[in-house]
mmCIF file of C-alpha atoms and ligand atoms in Angstrom:
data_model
loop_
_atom_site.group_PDB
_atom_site.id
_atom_site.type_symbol
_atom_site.label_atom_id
_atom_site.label_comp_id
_atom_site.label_asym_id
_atom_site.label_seq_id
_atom_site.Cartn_x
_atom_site.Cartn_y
_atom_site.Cartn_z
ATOM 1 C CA UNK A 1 70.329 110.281 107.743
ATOM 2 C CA UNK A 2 67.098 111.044 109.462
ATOM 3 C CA UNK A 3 68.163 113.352 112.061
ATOM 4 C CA UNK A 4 67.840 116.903 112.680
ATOM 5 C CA UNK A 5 70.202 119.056 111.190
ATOM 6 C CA UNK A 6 72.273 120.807 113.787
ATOM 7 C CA UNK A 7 73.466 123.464 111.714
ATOM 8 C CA UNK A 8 76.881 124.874 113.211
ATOM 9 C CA UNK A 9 77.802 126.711 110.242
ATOM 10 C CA UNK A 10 77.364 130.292 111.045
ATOM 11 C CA UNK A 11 74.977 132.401 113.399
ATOM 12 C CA UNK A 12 73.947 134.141 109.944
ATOM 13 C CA UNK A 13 71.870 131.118 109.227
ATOM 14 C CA UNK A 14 69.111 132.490 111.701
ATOM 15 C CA UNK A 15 65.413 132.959 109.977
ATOM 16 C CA UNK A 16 63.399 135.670 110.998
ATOM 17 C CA UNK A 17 60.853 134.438 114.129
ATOM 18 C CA UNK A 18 57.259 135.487 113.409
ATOM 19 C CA UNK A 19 57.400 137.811 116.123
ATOM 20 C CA UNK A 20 60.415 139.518 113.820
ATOM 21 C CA UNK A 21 58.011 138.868 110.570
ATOM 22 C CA UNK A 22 55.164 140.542 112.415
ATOM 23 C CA UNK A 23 57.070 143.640 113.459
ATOM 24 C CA UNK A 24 57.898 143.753 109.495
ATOM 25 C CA UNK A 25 54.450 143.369 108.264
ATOM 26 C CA UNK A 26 53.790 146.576 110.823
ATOM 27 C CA UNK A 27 56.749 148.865 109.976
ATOM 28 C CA UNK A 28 55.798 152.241 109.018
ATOM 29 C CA UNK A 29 57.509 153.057 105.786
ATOM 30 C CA UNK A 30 59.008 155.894 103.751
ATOM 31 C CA UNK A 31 61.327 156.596 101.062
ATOM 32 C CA UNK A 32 64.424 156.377 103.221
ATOM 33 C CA UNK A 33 66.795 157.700 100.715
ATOM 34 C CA UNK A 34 65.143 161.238 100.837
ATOM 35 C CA UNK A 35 65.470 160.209 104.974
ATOM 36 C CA UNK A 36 61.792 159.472 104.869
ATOM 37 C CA UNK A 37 61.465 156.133 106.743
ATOM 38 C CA UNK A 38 60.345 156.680 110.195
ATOM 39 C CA UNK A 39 61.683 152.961 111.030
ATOM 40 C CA UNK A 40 65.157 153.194 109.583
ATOM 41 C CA UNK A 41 65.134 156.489 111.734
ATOM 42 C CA UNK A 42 64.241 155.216 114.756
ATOM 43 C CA UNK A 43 66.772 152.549 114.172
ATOM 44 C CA UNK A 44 69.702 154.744 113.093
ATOM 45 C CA UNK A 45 68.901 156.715 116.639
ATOM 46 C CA UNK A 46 68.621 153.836 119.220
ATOM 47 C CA UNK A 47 71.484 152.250 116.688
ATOM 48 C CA UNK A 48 73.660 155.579 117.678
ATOM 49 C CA UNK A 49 72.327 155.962 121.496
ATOM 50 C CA UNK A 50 73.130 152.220 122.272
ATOM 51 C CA UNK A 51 76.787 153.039 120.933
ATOM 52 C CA UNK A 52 77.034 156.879 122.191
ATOM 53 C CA UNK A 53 77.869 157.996 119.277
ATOM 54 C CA UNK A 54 76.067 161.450 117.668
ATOM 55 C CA UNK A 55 74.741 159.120 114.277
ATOM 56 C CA UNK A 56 74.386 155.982 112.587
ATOM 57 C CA UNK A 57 73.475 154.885 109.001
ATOM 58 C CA UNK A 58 71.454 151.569 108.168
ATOM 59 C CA UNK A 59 73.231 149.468 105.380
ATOM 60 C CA UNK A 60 72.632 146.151 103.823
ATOM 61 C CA UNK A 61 76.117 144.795 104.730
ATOM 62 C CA UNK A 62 78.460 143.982 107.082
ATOM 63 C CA UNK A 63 80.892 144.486 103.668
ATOM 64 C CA UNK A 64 79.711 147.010 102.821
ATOM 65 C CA UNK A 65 79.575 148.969 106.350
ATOM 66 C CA UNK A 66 83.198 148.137 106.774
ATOM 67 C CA UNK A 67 84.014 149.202 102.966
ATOM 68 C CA UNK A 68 82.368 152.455 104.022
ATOM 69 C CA UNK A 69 84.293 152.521 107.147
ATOM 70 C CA UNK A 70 87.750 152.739 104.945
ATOM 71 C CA UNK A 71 86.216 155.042 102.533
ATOM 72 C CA UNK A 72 85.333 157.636 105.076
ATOM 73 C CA UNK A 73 89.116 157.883 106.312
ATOM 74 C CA UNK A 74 90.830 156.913 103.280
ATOM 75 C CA UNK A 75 91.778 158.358 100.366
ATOM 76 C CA UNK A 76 93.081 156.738 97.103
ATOM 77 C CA UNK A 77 96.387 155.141 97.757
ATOM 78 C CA UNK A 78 96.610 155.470 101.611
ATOM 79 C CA UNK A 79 97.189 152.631 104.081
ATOM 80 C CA UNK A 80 95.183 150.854 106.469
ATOM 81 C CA UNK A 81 96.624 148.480 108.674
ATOM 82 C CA UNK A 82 94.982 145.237 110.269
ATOM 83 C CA UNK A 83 95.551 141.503 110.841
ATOM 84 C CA UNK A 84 95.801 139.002 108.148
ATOM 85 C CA UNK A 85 92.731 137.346 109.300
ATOM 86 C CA UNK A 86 90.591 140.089 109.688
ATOM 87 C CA UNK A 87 87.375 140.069 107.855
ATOM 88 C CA UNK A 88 88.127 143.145 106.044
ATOM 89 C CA UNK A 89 91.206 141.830 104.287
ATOM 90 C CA UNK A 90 90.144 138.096 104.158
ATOM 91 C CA UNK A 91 86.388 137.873 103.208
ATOM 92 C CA UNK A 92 85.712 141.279 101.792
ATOM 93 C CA UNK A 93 86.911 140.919 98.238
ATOM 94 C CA UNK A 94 89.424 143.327 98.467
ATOM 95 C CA UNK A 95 86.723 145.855 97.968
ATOM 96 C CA UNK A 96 89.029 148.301 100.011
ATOM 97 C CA UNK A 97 91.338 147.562 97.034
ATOM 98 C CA UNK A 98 89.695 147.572 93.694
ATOM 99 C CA UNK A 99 87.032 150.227 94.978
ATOM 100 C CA UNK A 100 88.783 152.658 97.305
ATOM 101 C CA UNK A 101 92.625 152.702 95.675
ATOM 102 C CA UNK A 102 93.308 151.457 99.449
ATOM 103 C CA UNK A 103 96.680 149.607 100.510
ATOM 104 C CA UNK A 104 95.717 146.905 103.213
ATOM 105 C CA UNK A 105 99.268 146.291 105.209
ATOM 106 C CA UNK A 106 98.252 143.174 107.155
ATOM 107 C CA UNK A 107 100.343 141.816 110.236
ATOM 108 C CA UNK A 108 100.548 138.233 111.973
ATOM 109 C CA UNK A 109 99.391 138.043 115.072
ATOM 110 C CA UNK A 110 99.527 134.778 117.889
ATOM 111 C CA UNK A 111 96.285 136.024 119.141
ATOM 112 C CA UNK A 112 94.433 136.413 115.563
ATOM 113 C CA UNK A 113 94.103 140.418 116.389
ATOM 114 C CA UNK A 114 96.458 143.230 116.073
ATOM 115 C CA UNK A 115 98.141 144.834 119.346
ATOM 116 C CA UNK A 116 99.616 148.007 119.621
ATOM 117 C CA UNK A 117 103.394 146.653 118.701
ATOM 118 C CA UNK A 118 102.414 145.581 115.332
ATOM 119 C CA UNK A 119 101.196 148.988 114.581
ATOM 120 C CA UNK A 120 104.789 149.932 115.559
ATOM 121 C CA UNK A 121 106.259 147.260 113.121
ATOM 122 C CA UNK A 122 104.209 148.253 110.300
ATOM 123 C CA UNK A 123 103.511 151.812 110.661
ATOM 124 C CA UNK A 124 105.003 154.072 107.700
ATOM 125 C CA UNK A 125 107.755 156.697 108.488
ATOM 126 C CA UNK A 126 106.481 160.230 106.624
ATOM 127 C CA UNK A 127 108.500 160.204 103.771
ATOM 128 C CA UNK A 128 107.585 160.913 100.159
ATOM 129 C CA UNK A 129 108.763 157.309 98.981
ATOM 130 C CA UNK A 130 105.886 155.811 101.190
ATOM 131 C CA UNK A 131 101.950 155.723 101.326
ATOM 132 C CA UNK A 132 100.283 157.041 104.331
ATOM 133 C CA UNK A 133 99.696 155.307 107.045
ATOM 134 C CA UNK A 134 96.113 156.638 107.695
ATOM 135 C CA UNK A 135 93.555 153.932 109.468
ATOM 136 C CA UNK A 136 93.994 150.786 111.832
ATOM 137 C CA UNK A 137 91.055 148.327 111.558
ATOM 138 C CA UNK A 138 90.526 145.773 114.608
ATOM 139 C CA UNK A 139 87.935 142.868 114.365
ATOM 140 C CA UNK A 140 85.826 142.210 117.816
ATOM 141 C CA UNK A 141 85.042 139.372 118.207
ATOM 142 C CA UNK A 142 87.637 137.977 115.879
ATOM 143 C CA UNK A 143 85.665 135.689 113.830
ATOM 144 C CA UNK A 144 88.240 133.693 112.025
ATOM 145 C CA UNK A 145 90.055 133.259 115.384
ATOM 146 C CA UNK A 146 86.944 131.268 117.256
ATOM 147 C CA UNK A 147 84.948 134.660 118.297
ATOM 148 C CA UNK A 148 87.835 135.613 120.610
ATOM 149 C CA UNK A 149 86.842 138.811 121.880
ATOM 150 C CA UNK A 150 89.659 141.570 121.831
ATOM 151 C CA UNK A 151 90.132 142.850 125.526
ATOM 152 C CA UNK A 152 89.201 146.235 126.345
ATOM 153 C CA UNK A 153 92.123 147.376 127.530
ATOM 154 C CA UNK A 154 93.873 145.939 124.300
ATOM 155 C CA UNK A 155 91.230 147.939 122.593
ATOM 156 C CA UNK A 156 92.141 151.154 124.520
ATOM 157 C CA UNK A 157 96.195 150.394 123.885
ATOM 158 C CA UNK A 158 95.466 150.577 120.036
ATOM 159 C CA UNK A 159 93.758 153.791 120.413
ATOM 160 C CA UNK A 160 96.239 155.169 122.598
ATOM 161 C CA UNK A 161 98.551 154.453 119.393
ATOM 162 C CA UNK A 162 96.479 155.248 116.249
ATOM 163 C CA UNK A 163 96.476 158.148 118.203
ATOM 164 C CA UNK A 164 100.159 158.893 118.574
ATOM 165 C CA UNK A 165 100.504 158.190 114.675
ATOM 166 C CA UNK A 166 97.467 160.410 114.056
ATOM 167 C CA UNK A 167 95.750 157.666 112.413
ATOM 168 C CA UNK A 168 92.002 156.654 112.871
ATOM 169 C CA UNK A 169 90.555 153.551 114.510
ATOM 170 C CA UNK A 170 87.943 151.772 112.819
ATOM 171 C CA UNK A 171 86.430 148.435 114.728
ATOM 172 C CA UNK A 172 84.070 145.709 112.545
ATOM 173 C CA UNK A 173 81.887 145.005 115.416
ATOM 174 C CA UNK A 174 79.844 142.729 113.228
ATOM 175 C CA UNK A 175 79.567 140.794 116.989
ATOM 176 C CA UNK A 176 80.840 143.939 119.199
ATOM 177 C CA UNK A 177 77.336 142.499 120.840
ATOM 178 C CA UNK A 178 79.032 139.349 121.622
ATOM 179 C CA UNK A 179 82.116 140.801 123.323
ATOM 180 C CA UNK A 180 80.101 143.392 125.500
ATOM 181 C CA UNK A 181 77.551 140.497 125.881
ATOM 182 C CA UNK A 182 80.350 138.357 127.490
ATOM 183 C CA UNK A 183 82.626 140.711 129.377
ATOM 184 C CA UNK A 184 79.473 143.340 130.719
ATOM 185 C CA UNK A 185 81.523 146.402 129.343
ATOM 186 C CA UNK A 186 78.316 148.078 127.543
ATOM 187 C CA UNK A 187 78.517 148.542 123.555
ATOM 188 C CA UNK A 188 79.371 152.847 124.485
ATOM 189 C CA UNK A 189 82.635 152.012 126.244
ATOM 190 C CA UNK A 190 83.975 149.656 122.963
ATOM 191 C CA UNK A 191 82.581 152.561 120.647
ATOM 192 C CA UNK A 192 84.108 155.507 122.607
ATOM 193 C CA UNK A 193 87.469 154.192 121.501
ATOM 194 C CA UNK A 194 86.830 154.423 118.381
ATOM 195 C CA UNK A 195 86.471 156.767 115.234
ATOM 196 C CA UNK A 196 83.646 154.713 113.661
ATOM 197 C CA UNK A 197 82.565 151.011 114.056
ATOM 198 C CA UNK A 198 80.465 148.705 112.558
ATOM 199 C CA UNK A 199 77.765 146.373 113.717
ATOM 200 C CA UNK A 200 75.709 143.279 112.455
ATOM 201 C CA UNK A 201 71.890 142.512 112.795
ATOM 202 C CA UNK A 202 72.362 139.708 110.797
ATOM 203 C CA UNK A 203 74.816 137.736 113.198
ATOM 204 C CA UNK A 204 73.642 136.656 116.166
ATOM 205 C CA UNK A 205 70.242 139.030 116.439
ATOM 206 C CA UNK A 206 68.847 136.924 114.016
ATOM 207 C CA UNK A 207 68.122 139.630 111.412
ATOM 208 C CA UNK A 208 67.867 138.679 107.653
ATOM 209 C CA UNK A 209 69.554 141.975 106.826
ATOM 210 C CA UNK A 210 71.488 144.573 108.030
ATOM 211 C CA UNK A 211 74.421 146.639 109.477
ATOM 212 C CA UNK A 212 75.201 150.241 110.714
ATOM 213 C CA UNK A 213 77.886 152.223 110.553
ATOM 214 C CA UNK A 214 77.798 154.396 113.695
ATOM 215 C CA UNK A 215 80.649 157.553 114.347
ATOM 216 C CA UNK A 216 80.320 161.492 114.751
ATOM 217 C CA UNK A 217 77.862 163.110 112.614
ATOM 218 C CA UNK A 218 79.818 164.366 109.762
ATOM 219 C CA UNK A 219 81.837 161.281 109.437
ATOM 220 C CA UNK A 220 78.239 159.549 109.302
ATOM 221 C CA UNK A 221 76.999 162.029 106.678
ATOM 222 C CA UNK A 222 80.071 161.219 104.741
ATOM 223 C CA UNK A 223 79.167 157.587 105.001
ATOM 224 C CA UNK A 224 75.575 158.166 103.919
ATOM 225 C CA UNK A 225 77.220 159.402 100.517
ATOM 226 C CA UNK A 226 79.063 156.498 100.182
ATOM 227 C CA UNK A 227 76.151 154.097 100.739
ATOM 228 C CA UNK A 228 74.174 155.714 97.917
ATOM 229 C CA UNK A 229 77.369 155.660 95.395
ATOM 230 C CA UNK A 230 77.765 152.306 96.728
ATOM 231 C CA UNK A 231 74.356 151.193 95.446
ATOM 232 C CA UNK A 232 72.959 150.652 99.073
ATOM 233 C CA UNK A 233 70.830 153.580 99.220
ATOM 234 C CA UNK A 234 67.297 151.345 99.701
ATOM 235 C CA UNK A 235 63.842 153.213 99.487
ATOM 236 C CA UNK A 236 61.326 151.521 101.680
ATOM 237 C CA UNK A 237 63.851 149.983 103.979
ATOM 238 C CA UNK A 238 61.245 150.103 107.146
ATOM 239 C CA UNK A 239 60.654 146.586 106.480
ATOM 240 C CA UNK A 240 63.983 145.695 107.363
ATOM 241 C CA UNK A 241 64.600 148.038 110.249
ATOM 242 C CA UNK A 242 61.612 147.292 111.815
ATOM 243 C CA UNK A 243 64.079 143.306 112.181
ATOM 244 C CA UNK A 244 67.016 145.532 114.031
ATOM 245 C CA UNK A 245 64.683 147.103 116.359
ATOM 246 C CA UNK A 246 63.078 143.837 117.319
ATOM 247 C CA UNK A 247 66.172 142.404 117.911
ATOM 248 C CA UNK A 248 67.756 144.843 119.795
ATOM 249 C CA UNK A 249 64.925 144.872 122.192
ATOM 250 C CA UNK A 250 64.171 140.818 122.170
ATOM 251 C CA UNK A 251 67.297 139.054 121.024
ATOM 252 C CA UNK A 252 70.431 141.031 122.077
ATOM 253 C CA UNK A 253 69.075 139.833 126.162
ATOM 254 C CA UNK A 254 69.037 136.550 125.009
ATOM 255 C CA UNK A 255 72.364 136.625 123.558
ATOM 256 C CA UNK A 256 74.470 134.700 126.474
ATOM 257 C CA UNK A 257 72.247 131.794 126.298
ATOM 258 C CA UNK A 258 74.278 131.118 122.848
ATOM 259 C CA UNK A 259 77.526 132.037 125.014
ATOM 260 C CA UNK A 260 76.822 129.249 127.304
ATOM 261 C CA UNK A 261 75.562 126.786 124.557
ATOM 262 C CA UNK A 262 79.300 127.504 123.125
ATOM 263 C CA UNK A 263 80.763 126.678 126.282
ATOM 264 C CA UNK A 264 78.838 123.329 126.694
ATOM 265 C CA UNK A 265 79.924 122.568 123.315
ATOM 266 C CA UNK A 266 83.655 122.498 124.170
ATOM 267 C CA UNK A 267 83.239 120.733 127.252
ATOM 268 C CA UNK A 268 80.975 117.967 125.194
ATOM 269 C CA UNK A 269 83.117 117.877 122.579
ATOM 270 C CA UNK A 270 86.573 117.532 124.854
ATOM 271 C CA UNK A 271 84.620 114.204 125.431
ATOM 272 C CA UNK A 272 83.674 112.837 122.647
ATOM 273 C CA UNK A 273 86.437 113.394 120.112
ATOM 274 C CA UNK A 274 89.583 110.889 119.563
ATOM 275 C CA UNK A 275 93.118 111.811 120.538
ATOM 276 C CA UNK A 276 94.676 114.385 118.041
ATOM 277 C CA UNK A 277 91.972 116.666 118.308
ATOM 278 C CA UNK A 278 92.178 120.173 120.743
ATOM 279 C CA UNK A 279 88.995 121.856 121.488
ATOM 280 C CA UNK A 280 89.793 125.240 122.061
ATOM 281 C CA UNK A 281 88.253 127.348 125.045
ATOM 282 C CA UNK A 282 85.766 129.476 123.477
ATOM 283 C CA UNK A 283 84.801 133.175 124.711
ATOM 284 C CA UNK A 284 81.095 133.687 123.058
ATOM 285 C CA UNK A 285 79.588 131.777 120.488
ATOM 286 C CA UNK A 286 81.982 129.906 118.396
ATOM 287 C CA UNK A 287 83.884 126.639 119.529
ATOM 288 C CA UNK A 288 87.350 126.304 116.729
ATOM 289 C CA UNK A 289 88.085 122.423 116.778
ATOM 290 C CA UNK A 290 91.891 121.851 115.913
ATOM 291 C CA UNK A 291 92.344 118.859 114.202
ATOM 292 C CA UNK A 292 95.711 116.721 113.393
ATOM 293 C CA UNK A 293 95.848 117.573 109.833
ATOM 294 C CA UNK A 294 94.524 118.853 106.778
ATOM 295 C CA UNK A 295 92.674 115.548 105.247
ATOM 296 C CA UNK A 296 91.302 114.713 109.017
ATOM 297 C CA UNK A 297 90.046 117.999 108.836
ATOM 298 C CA UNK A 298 88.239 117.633 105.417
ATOM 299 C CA UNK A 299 86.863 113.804 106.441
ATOM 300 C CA UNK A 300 85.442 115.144 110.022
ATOM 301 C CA UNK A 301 83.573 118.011 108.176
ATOM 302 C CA UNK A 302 82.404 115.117 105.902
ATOM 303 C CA UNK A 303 81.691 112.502 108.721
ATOM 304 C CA UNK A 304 79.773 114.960 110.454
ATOM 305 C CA UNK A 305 77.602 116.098 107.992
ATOM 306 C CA UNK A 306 76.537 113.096 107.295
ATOM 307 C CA UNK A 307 75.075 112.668 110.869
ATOM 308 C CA UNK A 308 73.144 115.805 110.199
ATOM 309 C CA UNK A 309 75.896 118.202 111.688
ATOM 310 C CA UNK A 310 76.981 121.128 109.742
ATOM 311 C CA UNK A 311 80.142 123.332 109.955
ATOM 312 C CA UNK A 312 82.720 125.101 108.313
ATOM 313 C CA UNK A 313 86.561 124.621 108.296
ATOM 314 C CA UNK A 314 88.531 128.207 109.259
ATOM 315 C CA UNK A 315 91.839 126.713 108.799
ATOM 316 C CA UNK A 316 93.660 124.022 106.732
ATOM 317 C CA UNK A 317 93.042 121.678 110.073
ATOM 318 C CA UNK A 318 90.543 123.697 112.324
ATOM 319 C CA UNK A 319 87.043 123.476 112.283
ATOM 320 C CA UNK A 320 84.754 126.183 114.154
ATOM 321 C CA UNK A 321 81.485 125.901 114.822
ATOM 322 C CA UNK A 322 79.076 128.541 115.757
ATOM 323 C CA UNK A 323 76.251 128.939 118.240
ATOM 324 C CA UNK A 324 73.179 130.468 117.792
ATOM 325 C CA UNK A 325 69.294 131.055 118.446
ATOM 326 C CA UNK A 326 68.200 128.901 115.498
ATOM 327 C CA UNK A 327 69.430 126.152 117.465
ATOM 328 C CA UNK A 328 67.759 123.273 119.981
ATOM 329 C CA UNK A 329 68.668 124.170 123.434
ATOM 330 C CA UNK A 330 70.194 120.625 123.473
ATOM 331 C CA UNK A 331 71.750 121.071 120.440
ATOM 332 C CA UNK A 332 75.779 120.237 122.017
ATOM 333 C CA UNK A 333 74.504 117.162 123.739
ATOM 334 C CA UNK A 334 73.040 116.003 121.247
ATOM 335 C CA UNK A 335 75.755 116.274 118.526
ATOM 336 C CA UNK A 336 78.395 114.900 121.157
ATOM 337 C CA UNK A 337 75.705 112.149 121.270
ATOM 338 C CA UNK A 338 76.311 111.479 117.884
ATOM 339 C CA UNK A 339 79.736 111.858 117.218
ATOM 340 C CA UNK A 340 80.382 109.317 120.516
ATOM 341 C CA UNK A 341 77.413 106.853 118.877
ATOM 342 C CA UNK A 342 79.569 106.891 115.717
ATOM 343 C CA UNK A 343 82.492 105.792 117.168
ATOM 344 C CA UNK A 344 85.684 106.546 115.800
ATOM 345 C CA UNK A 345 85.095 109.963 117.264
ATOM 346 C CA UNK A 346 84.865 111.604 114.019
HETATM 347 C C1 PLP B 401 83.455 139.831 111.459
HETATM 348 C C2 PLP B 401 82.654 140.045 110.226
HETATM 349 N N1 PLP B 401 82.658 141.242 109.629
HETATM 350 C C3 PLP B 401 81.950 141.483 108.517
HETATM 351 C C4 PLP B 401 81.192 140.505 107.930
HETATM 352 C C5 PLP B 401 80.466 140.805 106.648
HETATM 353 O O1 PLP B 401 79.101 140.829 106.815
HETATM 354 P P1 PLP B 401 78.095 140.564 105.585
HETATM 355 O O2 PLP B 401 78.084 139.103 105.368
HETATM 356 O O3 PLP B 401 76.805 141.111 106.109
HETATM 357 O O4 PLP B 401 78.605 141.330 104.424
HETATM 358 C C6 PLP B 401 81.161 139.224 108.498
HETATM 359 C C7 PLP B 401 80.355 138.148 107.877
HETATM 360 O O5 PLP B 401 80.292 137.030 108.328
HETATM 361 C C8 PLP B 401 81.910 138.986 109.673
HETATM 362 O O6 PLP B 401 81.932 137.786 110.268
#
């Protein structure tokens, strides 16, 4: 192969740009677990402006901002309730689990995210035989799904009903930027429906590092407790920071160029690729290629690699492939270009 790599894996895969590096090099520095880094405070601040929330805390994760997120509403043996395929359950380790004493209650949903009538179905009567039914946790975008983003007024149902059950409403907005990025409702609206949320630097912003977990004040004080018993309490963490705030002010504008790139993708790949395979519509940056069946599914991921294309399976027979700034700006013609030069389609 002497190709480029086209690397459709994930939009974590980003390096730092030396404009990011630089902005590192300069970051004024502290000891930011005795709150004395002036970068990871100006971060936390924008971080909690952008959202309109009164606070945010800077963490290393996305796991471990969403592990926080269960911690600060749950206590040992309660329930939190969320789609099976939501990172949370699925990717996390079941850190809610053997950390927290959590129950996870997942549903199945069509869409690949929880709606208000699955809340219904799953929801706990108050009886002494039963855990508490305490937290709802909704993905947006819903990676696993293809980066479908969850509709605002969807978003504003489950509210509506955590509220009725007087539970709380967590969101992993690992790529909240993505869904206010595509449908122009700003990052406060998705957060005001909310108790706390989560947010990535590291997907999409092209950050090395680095989440937030952004709610009221004393939930985020709570949070900051839970960072440091996590082992996330970093001293000098300016250097990383300083990545979020050069992101937020040079990357998140450039975010629906990767949008469109997704969208050129699909239409490339609809195409290119044989009979059997279904190209699904995609609403930000990931394109989820169904495929007719498990081994196709395995050889295609296989096939394309070997013409310098890279990307992950989500399912036994889909394939999704992500969009990002690391990327050629020709990057979907060209691997259509390839896939059609090699024939068979796959
Ligand atoms: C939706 C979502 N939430 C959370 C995470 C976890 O983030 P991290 O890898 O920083 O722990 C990911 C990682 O890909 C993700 O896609």
């Amino acid at each position: 192969m002497t190709e480029n790599i086209l690397d459709f894996r994930s939009d974590t895969f980003t390096k730092p740009s030396p404009g990011m590096r630089k902005a590192m090099a300069e970051a004024e520095v502290g000891d930011d677990v005795f709150g004395e880094d002036p970068t990871v405070r100006a971060l936390e601040q924008k971080t909690a402006e952008l959202f309109g929330k009164q606070a945010a805390v800077f963490v290393p994760s996305g796991t471990m901002a969403n592990l926080i997120g269960l911690a600060v509403h749950c206590a040992r043996g309660d329930e939190v309730i969320m789609e099976r395929r939501t990172h949370s359950f699925a990717h996390e380790v079941g850190g809610g689990a053997a950390l927290l004493g959590v129950l996870f209650n997942t549903v199945d949903s069509s869409s690949g995210y929880i709606l208000p009538e699955h809340i219904d179905m799953a929801v706990r009567k108050k009886d002494v035989h039963q855990p508490i039914s305490k937290l709802v946790v909704v993905e947006n975008t819903a990676n696993l799904v293809g980066g479908k983003i969850v509709p605002f007024d969807t978003i504003t149902a489950l509210r509506k009903k955590t509220d009725e059950y007087q539970m709380r409403f967590h969101m992993d907005g690992a790529r909240i930027w993505h869904a206010s990025t595509a449908t122009g409702v700003p990052l406060h609206r998705w957060a005001s429906k909310t108790h706390s949320l989560s947010c990535c630097l590291s997907k999409g912003l092209g950050c090395p590092v680095g989440s937030l977990v952004i709610s009221d004040s004393q939930t985020v004080d709570l949070a900051r407790w839970y960072r440091k018993m996590l082992g996330g309490g970093m001293r000098q963490a300016g250097v990383i920071a300083a990545c979020g705030l050069y992101a937020l002010e040079h990357n998140l504008p450039r975010l629906h160029e990767d949008h469109e790139m997704a969208a050129e993708l699909a239409h490339e790949f609809t195409k290119v690729l044989p009979e059997g395979f279904q190209v699904q519509a995609p609403d930000t940056n990931m394109v989820v290629v169904n495929t007719p069946d498990e081994s196709t599914c395995q050889q295609t991921i296989a096939n394309w690699e070997k013409m310098g294309i890279l990307c992950f399976a989500v399912s036994k027979t889909s394939i999704r492939m992500v969009t990002h700034m690391d990327l050629p700006p020709d990057a979907a013609k060209q691997a259509a270009r390839r896939i059609a030069k090699a024939g068979n389609g796959s």
